Amino acid sequence: MSSTMNSGGDDAIFSPADVQILTASKRRIPADSRVLAAASPVLERMLDQKTKLIDGGGRAISISILGVPHGAVDAFLRFLSSPSRCGMLEAKGEEAAAEMAEHAVHLLVLSHVYQVGWLKRACERALASRLASEAVVDVLVLARRCDAPWLHLRCMKLIGKDFAAVERTEAWRFLQEHDPCLELDILQSLQDAHLRQKRRRRKREEQQVYTELSEAMECLQHIYTEGCATGHCPDSATCRGLRQLVSHLALCDRKKKRHSCGRCKRLWQLLRLHASICVQPGPCQVPLCSQFKQKMDQRNAKDEEDEKWRLLVKKVASARIMSCLAKRKRQEGFQDQEQPWLKHKLLE
C-alpha cells in the first residue's frame, strides 16, 4: 500500500492511505481508514476518536499497534485489505498460506484484540492444522486467553490423545511450576472426557446386549412357529444356540433344571422375557408364554426385582422396534435397487 498525495488548487485530495500505523520497531505502515473501519469495530472507534482530536486539522491519523513484530502487523493489515476476506488464503494461494503459517500466533492475538472474526477463525484453523505435542500447551494457553473455544477443544483432544508425550515437554513443566490452577483445569477436563468416553462405551455395550436379546426373541418365535426348517433363520448362529438350549432342557435333570443348571436358567429367562414382550392376542406357540403372563399379572407392581425386569423388557422391546425399522429400510433400499434391474431384464 503506497502513500501518495495529490494536490489540486486549495483542496487536498488524500490517497486511500490516510492512516499511519506505528509498529514496535518504530516503523510506519500506511493504511486506508475506510478499510480499517469496515474490518474492525475496535479500529473504527479508535479512528473516530482520533478524528475528533485532530478536529479536521489536516494532520494524518496515527495508530500504534505494539507488542507484536512489524511483519505480523504488516500481514495483519494486508489481510484486512483483502477484498475476499475469508477466501483470501485460497485466492492468493501458497504465498498467503505461508504468511499465515509464519504469523498465525500473532495474527490470532491481533484478530482477537481488534475483533476481526473471520481472520480469527482462519488463524485457529491454521494453528490447529499444525498442532504437535511439543507446542500444544502453548497454543492451549493462547486459545484460552484469546477466547478461541474451537482451537481450545482441538488442543484438549490432542493432549488427551498423547498425554504421555505432552507431560515430557518443557511447556508442561513450566505450566506445573507457574500455573497450577490451569494444570488442574486441564487434568479435570481430561478426567471428565475419560468418564464420558466410559459412559458412552458402557451404553454401547448395554445397547448391544439389548439388541442380542431382541434377536434371540425373534429367533425363539421363529423356532416354535416355523420349526426353524425353512432355511430363512433371522440369525442362524442364534437359532442354533437356542435349539441346543431347548434340547438340553428336555434332557436335563429336573432338580438341576430348576436350581443349579445355568443353561436351563438361561432358557427359562428367555422364555419369561418373550412372554413379557409378546403381544399376540391368541394362544402363543412359544412354551410357557401364557403361564408367565398369568404370573406377571399376579406379581406386586412395587417389587424392586420386578421393576428391574420391567426396565429390561422396555429396553429389549425398544431395541426390537429399532431392529425392525432398520431391516425394513434395508429391504426398501434393496427393492429400490432391484426394480431398475428387473425392468431392464423385462425390456430385454
mmCIF file of C-alpha atoms in Angstrom:
data_model
loop_
_atom_site.group_PDB
_atom_site.id
_atom_site.type_symbol
_atom_site.label_atom_id
_atom_site.label_comp_id
_atom_site.label_asym_id
_atom_site.label_seq_id
_atom_site.Cartn_x
_atom_site.Cartn_y
_atom_site.Cartn_z
ATOM 1 C CA MET A 1 0.000 0.000 0.000
ATOM 2 C CA SER A 2 1.660 3.196 -1.127
ATOM 3 C CA SER A 3 1.142 6.583 0.439
ATOM 4 C CA THR A 4 0.859 9.366 -2.101
ATOM 5 C CA MET A 5 -0.918 12.709 -2.021
ATOM 6 C CA ASN A 6 -2.237 14.648 -4.993
ATOM 7 C CA SER A 7 -2.936 18.365 -4.642
ATOM 8 C CA GLY A 8 -5.058 20.480 -6.875
ATOM 9 C CA GLY A 9 -5.747 24.141 -6.044
ATOM 10 C CA ASP A 10 -6.799 24.816 -2.491
ATOM 11 C CA ASP A 11 -8.321 21.371 -1.823
ATOM 12 C CA ALA A 12 -6.201 18.379 -0.972
ATOM 13 C CA ILE A 13 -7.387 15.018 -2.188
ATOM 14 C CA PHE A 14 -5.902 12.327 0.052
ATOM 15 C CA SER A 15 -4.953 8.933 -1.256
ATOM 16 C CA PRO A 16 -6.550 5.846 0.318
ATOM 17 C CA ALA A 17 -3.506 5.627 2.642
ATOM 18 C CA ASP A 18 -4.651 8.304 5.101
ATOM 19 C CA VAL A 19 -3.626 6.497 8.307
ATOM 20 C CA GLN A 20 -0.162 5.707 9.632
ATOM 21 C CA ILE A 21 0.234 2.527 11.683
ATOM 22 C CA LEU A 22 3.179 2.692 14.096
ATOM 23 C CA THR A 23 4.724 -0.717 14.938
ATOM 24 C CA ALA A 24 7.044 -1.884 17.724
ATOM 25 C CA SER A 25 10.100 -1.388 15.520
ATOM 26 C CA LYS A 26 9.192 2.341 15.233
ATOM 27 C CA ARG A 27 8.343 1.903 11.567
ATOM 28 C CA ARG A 28 5.182 3.191 9.967
ATOM 29 C CA ILE A 29 2.802 1.406 7.627
ATOM 30 C CA PRO A 30 0.309 3.430 5.592
ATOM 31 C CA ALA A 31 -3.287 2.203 5.613
ATOM 32 C CA ASP A 32 -6.764 3.164 4.440
ATOM 33 C CA SER A 33 -9.049 4.367 7.248
ATOM 34 C CA ARG A 34 -12.168 3.166 5.416
ATOM 35 C CA VAL A 35 -10.782 -0.364 5.135
ATOM 36 C CA LEU A 36 -9.742 -0.442 8.786
ATOM 37 C CA ALA A 37 -13.096 0.872 9.981
ATOM 38 C CA ALA A 38 -15.014 -1.637 7.876
ATOM 39 C CA ALA A 39 -12.897 -4.576 9.013
ATOM 40 C CA SER A 40 -12.658 -3.894 12.765
ATOM 41 C CA PRO A 41 -15.110 -2.199 15.140
ATOM 42 C CA VAL A 42 -12.238 -1.501 17.536
ATOM 43 C CA LEU A 43 -10.222 0.303 14.874
ATOM 44 C CA GLU A 44 -13.360 2.144 13.824
ATOM 45 C CA ARG A 45 -13.796 3.571 17.340
ATOM 46 C CA MET A 46 -10.113 4.482 17.513
ATOM 47 C CA LEU A 47 -10.327 6.289 14.189
ATOM 48 C CA ASP A 48 -13.404 8.196 15.317
ATOM 49 C CA GLN A 49 -11.627 9.335 18.457
ATOM 50 C CA LYS A 50 -8.500 10.338 16.536
ATOM 51 C CA THR A 51 -10.580 12.265 14.011
ATOM 52 C CA LYS A 52 -12.323 14.224 16.745
ATOM 53 C CA LEU A 53 -8.998 15.061 18.385
ATOM 54 C CA ILE A 54 -7.370 16.494 15.280
ATOM 55 C CA ASP A 55 -10.682 18.311 14.515
ATOM 56 C CA GLY A 56 -10.140 18.429 10.764
ATOM 57 C CA GLY A 57 -6.709 19.956 11.087
ATOM 58 C CA GLY A 58 -5.437 18.080 8.074
ATOM 59 C CA ARG A 59 -2.921 16.056 10.023
ATOM 60 C CA ALA A 60 -2.537 12.363 9.291
ATOM 61 C CA ILE A 61 -4.050 9.953 11.794
ATOM 62 C CA SER A 62 -1.556 7.754 13.608
ATOM 63 C CA ILE A 63 -2.425 4.472 15.404
ATOM 64 C CA SER A 64 0.077 2.398 17.375
ATOM 65 C CA ILE A 65 -0.041 -1.412 17.207
ATOM 66 C CA LEU A 66 2.691 -2.559 19.558
ATOM 67 C CA GLY A 67 3.633 -5.809 21.260
ATOM 68 C CA VAL A 68 3.974 -7.878 18.074
ATOM 69 C CA PRO A 69 6.636 -7.919 15.338
ATOM 70 C CA HIS A 70 6.477 -5.487 12.460
ATOM 71 C CA GLY A 71 5.986 -8.309 9.937
ATOM 72 C CA ALA A 72 2.917 -9.566 11.802
ATOM 73 C CA VAL A 73 1.341 -6.100 11.797
ATOM 74 C CA ASP A 74 2.097 -5.729 8.090
ATOM 75 C CA ALA A 75 0.492 -9.123 7.381
ATOM 76 C CA PHE A 76 -2.494 -8.183 9.556
ATOM 77 C CA LEU A 77 -3.131 -5.003 7.578
ATOM 78 C CA ARG A 78 -2.793 -6.786 4.253
ATOM 79 C CA PHE A 79 -5.259 -9.440 5.364
ATOM 80 C CA LEU A 80 -7.701 -6.712 6.381
ATOM 81 C CA SER A 81 -7.395 -5.044 2.995
ATOM 82 C CA SER A 82 -8.125 -8.275 1.131
ATOM 83 C CA PRO A 83 -11.453 -7.991 -0.708
ATOM 84 C CA SER A 84 -12.110 -11.723 -0.480
ATOM 85 C CA ARG A 85 -11.568 -11.885 3.291
ATOM 86 C CA CYS A 86 -12.433 -15.484 4.223
ATOM 87 C CA GLY A 87 -11.382 -16.726 0.820
ATOM 88 C CA MET A 88 -8.098 -14.858 0.815
ATOM 89 C CA LEU A 89 -5.937 -17.883 1.562
ATOM 90 C CA GLU A 90 -7.487 -19.807 -1.295
ATOM 91 C CA ALA A 91 -7.397 -16.799 -3.615
ATOM 92 C CA LYS A 92 -3.759 -15.892 -3.063
ATOM 93 C CA GLY A 93 -2.537 -19.452 -2.820
ATOM 94 C CA GLU A 94 0.755 -20.516 -1.314
ATOM 95 C CA GLU A 95 2.050 -17.023 -0.528
ATOM 96 C CA ALA A 96 -0.872 -16.141 1.751
ATOM 97 C CA ALA A 97 -0.849 -19.609 3.325
ATOM 98 C CA ALA A 98 2.868 -19.296 4.094
ATOM 99 C CA GLU A 99 2.340 -15.846 5.568
ATOM 100 C CA MET A 100 -0.496 -17.166 7.721
ATOM 101 C CA ALA A 101 1.654 -20.077 8.898
ATOM 102 C CA GLU A 102 4.510 -17.720 9.803
ATOM 103 C CA HIS A 103 2.458 -15.177 11.753
ATOM 104 C CA ALA A 104 -0.535 -17.296 12.877
ATOM 105 C CA VAL A 105 0.106 -16.795 16.607
ATOM 106 C CA HIS A 106 0.430 -13.010 16.403
ATOM 107 C CA LEU A 107 -2.396 -12.747 13.894
ATOM 108 C CA LEU A 108 -4.662 -14.628 16.288
ATOM 109 C CA VAL A 109 -3.832 -12.147 19.036
ATOM 110 C CA LEU A 110 -4.391 -9.155 16.758
ATOM 111 C CA SER A 111 -7.648 -10.501 15.331
ATOM 112 C CA HIS A 112 -8.904 -11.129 18.872
ATOM 113 C CA VAL A 113 -7.910 -7.697 20.189
ATOM 114 C CA TYR A 114 -9.356 -5.844 17.198
ATOM 115 C CA GLN A 115 -12.379 -8.172 16.851
ATOM 116 C CA VAL A 116 -11.818 -9.423 13.302
ATOM 117 C CA GLY A 117 -13.862 -12.616 13.442
ATOM 118 C CA TRP A 118 -13.180 -14.117 10.030
ATOM 119 C CA LEU A 119 -9.398 -13.683 10.418
ATOM 120 C CA LYS A 120 -9.522 -15.131 13.915
ATOM 121 C CA ARG A 121 -11.245 -18.272 12.616
ATOM 122 C CA ALA A 122 -8.676 -18.577 9.840
ATOM 123 C CA CYS A 123 -5.859 -18.333 12.394
ATOM 124 C CA GLU A 124 -7.494 -21.022 14.521
ATOM 125 C CA ARG A 125 -7.648 -23.364 11.544
ATOM 126 C CA ALA A 126 -4.036 -22.627 10.636
ATOM 127 C CA LEU A 127 -2.795 -23.318 14.169
ATOM 128 C CA ALA A 128 -4.939 -26.447 14.521
ATOM 129 C CA SER A 129 -3.571 -27.884 11.285
ATOM 130 C CA ARG A 130 -0.008 -27.748 12.681
ATOM 131 C CA LEU A 131 -0.642 -28.843 16.268
ATOM 132 C CA ALA A 132 2.051 -31.029 17.791
ATOM 133 C CA SER A 133 2.704 -32.387 21.265
ATOM 134 C CA GLU A 134 5.724 -30.101 21.760
ATOM 135 C CA ALA A 135 3.751 -26.852 21.360
ATOM 136 C CA VAL A 136 0.164 -27.816 22.161
ATOM 137 C CA VAL A 137 0.332 -26.441 25.732
ATOM 138 C CA ASP A 138 1.443 -23.021 24.489
ATOM 139 C CA VAL A 139 -1.307 -22.991 21.869
ATOM 140 C CA LEU A 140 -3.830 -24.036 24.527
ATOM 141 C CA VAL A 141 -2.857 -21.125 26.761
ATOM 142 C CA LEU A 142 -3.107 -18.782 23.786
ATOM 143 C CA ALA A 143 -6.555 -20.157 22.876
ATOM 144 C CA ARG A 144 -7.799 -19.574 26.432
ATOM 145 C CA ARG A 145 -6.543 -16.001 26.520
ATOM 146 C CA CYS A 146 -7.883 -15.178 23.069
ATOM 147 C CA ASP A 147 -11.286 -16.781 23.692
ATOM 148 C CA ALA A 148 -10.898 -19.363 20.907
ATOM 149 C CA PRO A 149 -13.020 -22.334 22.088
ATOM 150 C CA TRP A 150 -12.721 -24.325 18.843
ATOM 151 C CA LEU A 151 -8.920 -24.190 18.963
ATOM 152 C CA HIS A 152 -9.021 -24.919 22.701
ATOM 153 C CA LEU A 153 -11.061 -28.066 22.037
ATOM 154 C CA ARG A 154 -8.631 -29.256 19.386
ATOM 155 C CA CYS A 155 -5.735 -28.759 21.808
ATOM 156 C CA MET A 156 -7.531 -30.690 24.539
ATOM 157 C CA LYS A 157 -8.212 -33.566 22.152
ATOM 158 C CA LEU A 158 -4.527 -33.768 21.243
ATOM 159 C CA ILE A 159 -3.471 -33.599 24.898
ATOM 160 C CA GLY A 160 -5.889 -36.379 25.785
ATOM 161 C CA LYS A 161 -4.728 -38.473 22.857
ATOM 162 C CA ASP A 162 -1.000 -38.221 23.621
ATOM 163 C CA PHE A 163 -0.766 -37.001 27.220
ATOM 164 C CA ALA A 164 2.387 -39.029 27.905
ATOM 165 C CA ALA A 165 4.295 -37.052 25.256
ATOM 166 C CA VAL A 166 2.826 -33.731 26.440
ATOM 167 C CA GLU A 167 3.966 -34.426 30.021
ATOM 168 C CA ARG A 168 7.575 -34.630 28.835
ATOM 169 C CA THR A 169 7.561 -31.189 27.209
ATOM 170 C CA GLU A 170 9.173 -28.121 28.713
ATOM 171 C CA ALA A 171 5.922 -26.186 28.326
ATOM 172 C CA TRP A 172 4.064 -28.618 30.580
ATOM 173 C CA ARG A 173 6.752 -28.442 33.271
ATOM 174 C CA PHE A 174 6.645 -24.648 33.102
ATOM 175 C CA LEU A 175 2.865 -24.797 33.454
ATOM 176 C CA GLN A 176 3.145 -27.015 36.537
ATOM 177 C CA GLU A 177 5.520 -24.558 38.220
ATOM 178 C CA HIS A 178 3.833 -21.271 37.321
ATOM 179 C CA ASP A 179 0.136 -22.000 36.724
ATOM 180 C CA PRO A 180 -1.080 -24.941 38.849
ATOM 181 C CA CYS A 181 -4.695 -23.792 38.504
ATOM 182 C CA LEU A 182 -4.564 -24.226 34.724
ATOM 183 C CA GLU A 183 -2.865 -27.577 35.179
ATOM 184 C CA LEU A 184 -5.710 -28.664 37.457
ATOM 185 C CA ASP A 185 -8.301 -27.471 34.923
ATOM 186 C CA ILE A 186 -6.619 -29.457 32.147
ATOM 187 C CA LEU A 187 -6.385 -32.614 34.271
ATOM 188 C CA GLN A 188 -10.021 -32.231 35.339
ATOM 189 C CA SER A 189 -11.099 -31.801 31.719
ATOM 190 C CA LEU A 190 -9.166 -34.915 30.735
ATOM 191 C CA GLN A 191 -10.795 -36.848 33.587
ATOM 192 C CA ASP A 192 -14.261 -35.666 32.541
ATOM 193 C CA ALA A 193 -13.576 -36.653 28.942
ATOM 194 C CA HIS A 194 -12.402 -40.081 30.105
ATOM 195 C CA LEU A 195 -15.574 -40.574 32.163
ATOM 196 C CA ARG A 196 -17.757 -39.512 29.230
ATOM 197 C CA GLN A 197 -15.954 -41.976 26.999
ATOM 198 C CA LYS A 198 -16.507 -44.758 29.564
ATOM 199 C CA ARG A 199 -20.208 -43.911 29.801
ATOM 200 C CA ARG A 200 -20.576 -43.962 26.021
ATOM 201 C CA ARG A 201 -18.752 -47.290 25.803
ATOM 202 C CA ARG A 202 -20.887 -48.784 28.572
ATOM 203 C CA LYS A 203 -24.026 -47.513 26.868
ATOM 204 C CA ARG A 204 -22.970 -49.073 23.568
ATOM 205 C CA GLU A 205 -22.264 -52.371 25.301
ATOM 206 C CA GLU A 206 -25.651 -52.307 27.033
ATOM 207 C CA GLN A 207 -27.379 -51.490 23.751
ATOM 208 C CA GLN A 208 -25.567 -54.404 22.135
ATOM 209 C CA VAL A 209 -26.904 -56.728 24.843
ATOM 210 C CA TYR A 210 -30.458 -55.468 24.307
ATOM 211 C CA THR A 211 -30.082 -55.943 20.560
ATOM 212 C CA GLU A 212 -28.829 -59.501 21.012
ATOM 213 C CA LEU A 213 -31.749 -60.289 23.330
ATOM 214 C CA SER A 214 -34.115 -58.825 20.772
ATOM 215 C CA GLU A 215 -32.643 -61.074 18.086
ATOM 216 C CA ALA A 216 -32.968 -64.030 20.466
ATOM 217 C CA MET A 217 -36.686 -63.249 20.917
ATOM 218 C CA GLU A 218 -37.152 -63.199 17.165
ATOM 219 C CA CYS A 219 -35.327 -66.498 16.765
ATOM 220 C CA LEU A 220 -37.323 -68.045 19.616
ATOM 221 C CA GLN A 221 -40.566 -67.094 17.896
ATOM 222 C CA HIS A 222 -39.181 -68.430 14.641
ATOM 223 C CA ILE A 223 -38.213 -71.808 16.169
ATOM 224 C CA TYR A 224 -41.628 -72.544 17.664
ATOM 225 C CA THR A 225 -43.781 -71.160 14.857
ATOM 226 C CA GLU A 226 -41.850 -72.240 11.752
ATOM 227 C CA GLY A 227 -39.792 -75.064 13.221
ATOM 228 C CA CYS A 228 -36.528 -73.471 12.026
ATOM 229 C CA ALA A 229 -36.594 -75.726 8.979
ATOM 230 C CA THR A 230 -37.348 -73.180 6.292
ATOM 231 C CA GLY A 231 -33.751 -72.090 5.799
ATOM 232 C CA HIS A 232 -34.694 -68.458 6.454
ATOM 233 C CA CYS A 233 -33.418 -68.040 10.000
ATOM 234 C CA PRO A 234 -33.261 -64.439 11.272
ATOM 235 C CA ASP A 235 -29.851 -65.342 12.749
ATOM 236 C CA SER A 236 -28.527 -68.844 12.110
ATOM 237 C CA ALA A 237 -25.988 -68.741 14.957
ATOM 238 C CA THR A 238 -28.576 -67.576 17.496
ATOM 239 C CA CYS A 239 -31.120 -70.135 16.263
ATOM 240 C CA ARG A 240 -28.567 -72.911 16.580
ATOM 241 C CA GLY A 241 -27.710 -71.859 20.146
ATOM 242 C CA LEU A 242 -31.368 -71.684 21.154
ATOM 243 C CA ARG A 243 -32.107 -75.105 19.665
ATOM 244 C CA GLN A 244 -29.243 -76.528 21.723
ATOM 245 C CA LEU A 245 -30.716 -74.955 24.879
ATOM 246 C CA VAL A 246 -34.134 -76.414 24.075
ATOM 247 C CA SER A 247 -32.621 -79.864 23.542
ATOM 248 C CA HIS A 248 -30.691 -79.552 26.793
ATOM 249 C CA LEU A 249 -33.835 -78.534 28.687
ATOM 250 C CA ALA A 250 -35.590 -81.693 27.577
ATOM 251 C CA LEU A 251 -32.731 -83.957 28.730
ATOM 252 C CA CYS A 252 -31.585 -82.112 31.859
ATOM 253 C CA ASP A 253 -32.428 -83.486 35.319
ATOM 254 C CA ARG A 254 -35.433 -81.684 36.827
ATOM 255 C CA LYS A 255 -33.651 -80.648 40.013
ATOM 256 C CA LYS A 256 -30.737 -79.142 38.091
ATOM 257 C CA LYS A 257 -33.162 -77.521 35.712
ATOM 258 C CA ARG A 258 -34.812 -75.554 38.476
ATOM 259 C CA HIS A 259 -31.912 -74.837 40.788
ATOM 260 C CA SER A 260 -28.336 -75.223 39.594
ATOM 261 C CA CYS A 261 -28.209 -75.634 35.816
ATOM 262 C CA GLY A 262 -27.059 -72.379 34.212
ATOM 263 C CA ARG A 263 -28.172 -73.367 30.707
ATOM 264 C CA CYS A 264 -31.679 -74.179 31.881
ATOM 265 C CA LYS A 265 -31.891 -70.894 33.792
ATOM 266 C CA ARG A 266 -30.811 -69.029 30.681
ATOM 267 C CA LEU A 267 -33.568 -70.570 28.553
ATOM 268 C CA TRP A 268 -36.069 -70.053 31.376
ATOM 269 C CA GLN A 269 -35.239 -66.332 31.449
ATOM 270 C CA LEU A 270 -35.508 -66.086 27.662
ATOM 271 C CA LEU A 271 -38.969 -67.691 27.776
ATOM 272 C CA ARG A 272 -40.023 -65.277 30.500
ATOM 273 C CA LEU A 273 -38.645 -62.341 28.513
ATOM 274 C CA HIS A 274 -40.583 -63.478 25.463
ATOM 275 C CA ALA A 275 -43.792 -63.590 27.485
ATOM 276 C CA SER A 276 -43.105 -60.054 28.742
ATOM 277 C CA ILE A 277 -42.919 -58.588 25.237
ATOM 278 C CA CYS A 278 -45.356 -60.922 23.496
ATOM 279 C CA VAL A 279 -48.365 -59.018 22.139
ATOM 280 C CA GLN A 280 -50.059 -61.894 20.350
ATOM 281 C CA PRO A 281 -53.791 -61.791 21.257
ATOM 282 C CA GLY A 282 -54.409 -65.514 20.749
ATOM 283 C CA PRO A 283 -52.609 -68.543 22.129
ATOM 284 C CA CYS A 284 -48.851 -68.275 21.601
ATOM 285 C CA GLN A 285 -46.936 -71.305 20.361
ATOM 286 C CA VAL A 286 -43.869 -70.497 22.452
ATOM 287 C CA PRO A 287 -43.896 -72.752 25.553
ATOM 288 C CA LEU A 288 -44.961 -71.313 28.919
ATOM 289 C CA CYS A 289 -45.899 -67.961 27.392
ATOM 290 C CA SER A 290 -49.424 -67.907 28.849
ATOM 291 C CA GLN A 291 -48.212 -69.197 32.237
ATOM 292 C CA PHE A 292 -45.604 -66.452 32.523
ATOM 293 C CA LYS A 293 -48.177 -63.827 31.521
ATOM 294 C CA GLN A 294 -50.524 -65.046 34.255
ATOM 295 C CA LYS A 295 -47.759 -64.904 36.862
ATOM 296 C CA MET A 296 -46.760 -61.398 35.798
ATOM 297 C CA ASP A 297 -50.333 -60.205 36.334
ATOM 298 C CA GLN A 298 -50.247 -61.574 39.871
ATOM 299 C CA ARG A 299 -46.907 -60.005 40.826
ATOM 300 C CA ASN A 300 -46.679 -56.952 43.041
ATOM 301 C CA ALA A 301 -46.006 -53.877 40.893
ATOM 302 C CA LYS A 302 -43.837 -52.363 43.646
ATOM 303 C CA ASP A 303 -41.440 -55.284 43.784
ATOM 304 C CA GLU A 304 -37.881 -53.973 43.227
ATOM 305 C CA GLU A 305 -36.800 -57.016 41.244
ATOM 306 C CA ASP A 306 -39.921 -56.776 39.094
ATOM 307 C CA GLU A 307 -39.132 -53.093 38.463
ATOM 308 C CA LYS A 308 -35.683 -54.020 37.135
ATOM 309 C CA TRP A 309 -37.256 -56.701 34.979
ATOM 310 C CA ARG A 310 -39.746 -54.218 33.508
ATOM 311 C CA LEU A 311 -36.851 -51.900 32.654
ATOM 312 C CA LEU A 312 -35.080 -54.755 30.872
ATOM 313 C CA VAL A 313 -38.263 -55.609 28.971
ATOM 314 C CA LYS A 314 -38.661 -51.978 27.930
ATOM 315 C CA LYS A 315 -35.088 -51.791 26.634
ATOM 316 C CA VAL A 316 -35.367 -55.064 24.702
ATOM 317 C CA ALA A 317 -38.709 -54.045 23.194
ATOM 318 C CA SER A 318 -37.222 -50.726 22.103
ATOM 319 C CA ALA A 319 -34.219 -52.496 20.544
ATOM 320 C CA ARG A 320 -36.578 -54.859 18.745
ATOM 321 C CA ILE A 321 -38.541 -51.974 17.254
ATOM 322 C CA MET A 322 -35.357 -50.251 16.090
ATOM 323 C CA SER A 323 -34.122 -53.521 14.585
ATOM 324 C CA CYS A 324 -37.386 -53.997 12.687
ATOM 325 C CA LEU A 325 -37.233 -50.437 11.335
ATOM 326 C CA ALA A 326 -33.620 -50.922 10.224
ATOM 327 C CA LYS A 327 -34.484 -54.164 8.445
ATOM 328 C CA ARG A 328 -37.450 -52.525 6.730
ATOM 329 C CA LYS A 329 -35.247 -49.678 5.489
ATOM 330 C CA ARG A 330 -32.675 -52.145 4.183
ATOM 331 C CA GLN A 331 -35.386 -54.101 2.371
ATOM 332 C CA GLU A 332 -36.851 -50.945 0.854
ATOM 333 C CA GLY A 333 -33.399 -49.871 -0.291
ATOM 334 C CA PHE A 334 -32.779 -53.285 -1.802
ATOM 335 C CA GLN A 335 -36.109 -53.165 -3.641
ATOM 336 C CA ASP A 336 -35.330 -49.678 -4.969
ATOM 337 C CA GLN A 337 -32.043 -51.016 -6.329
ATOM 338 C CA GLU A 338 -33.629 -54.193 -7.614
ATOM 339 C CA GLN A 339 -36.525 -52.645 -9.565
ATOM 340 C CA PRO A 340 -34.414 -50.906 -12.270
ATOM 341 C CA TRP A 341 -32.520 -54.172 -12.790
ATOM 342 C CA LEU A 342 -35.790 -56.137 -13.165
ATOM 343 C CA LYS A 343 -37.182 -53.519 -15.516
ATOM 344 C CA HIS A 344 -34.042 -53.752 -17.653
ATOM 345 C CA LYS A 345 -34.360 -57.559 -17.781
ATOM 346 C CA LEU A 346 -38.005 -57.367 -18.785
ATOM 347 C CA LEU A 347 -37.203 -54.933 -21.571
ATOM 348 C CA GLU A 348 -34.580 -57.309 -22.867
#
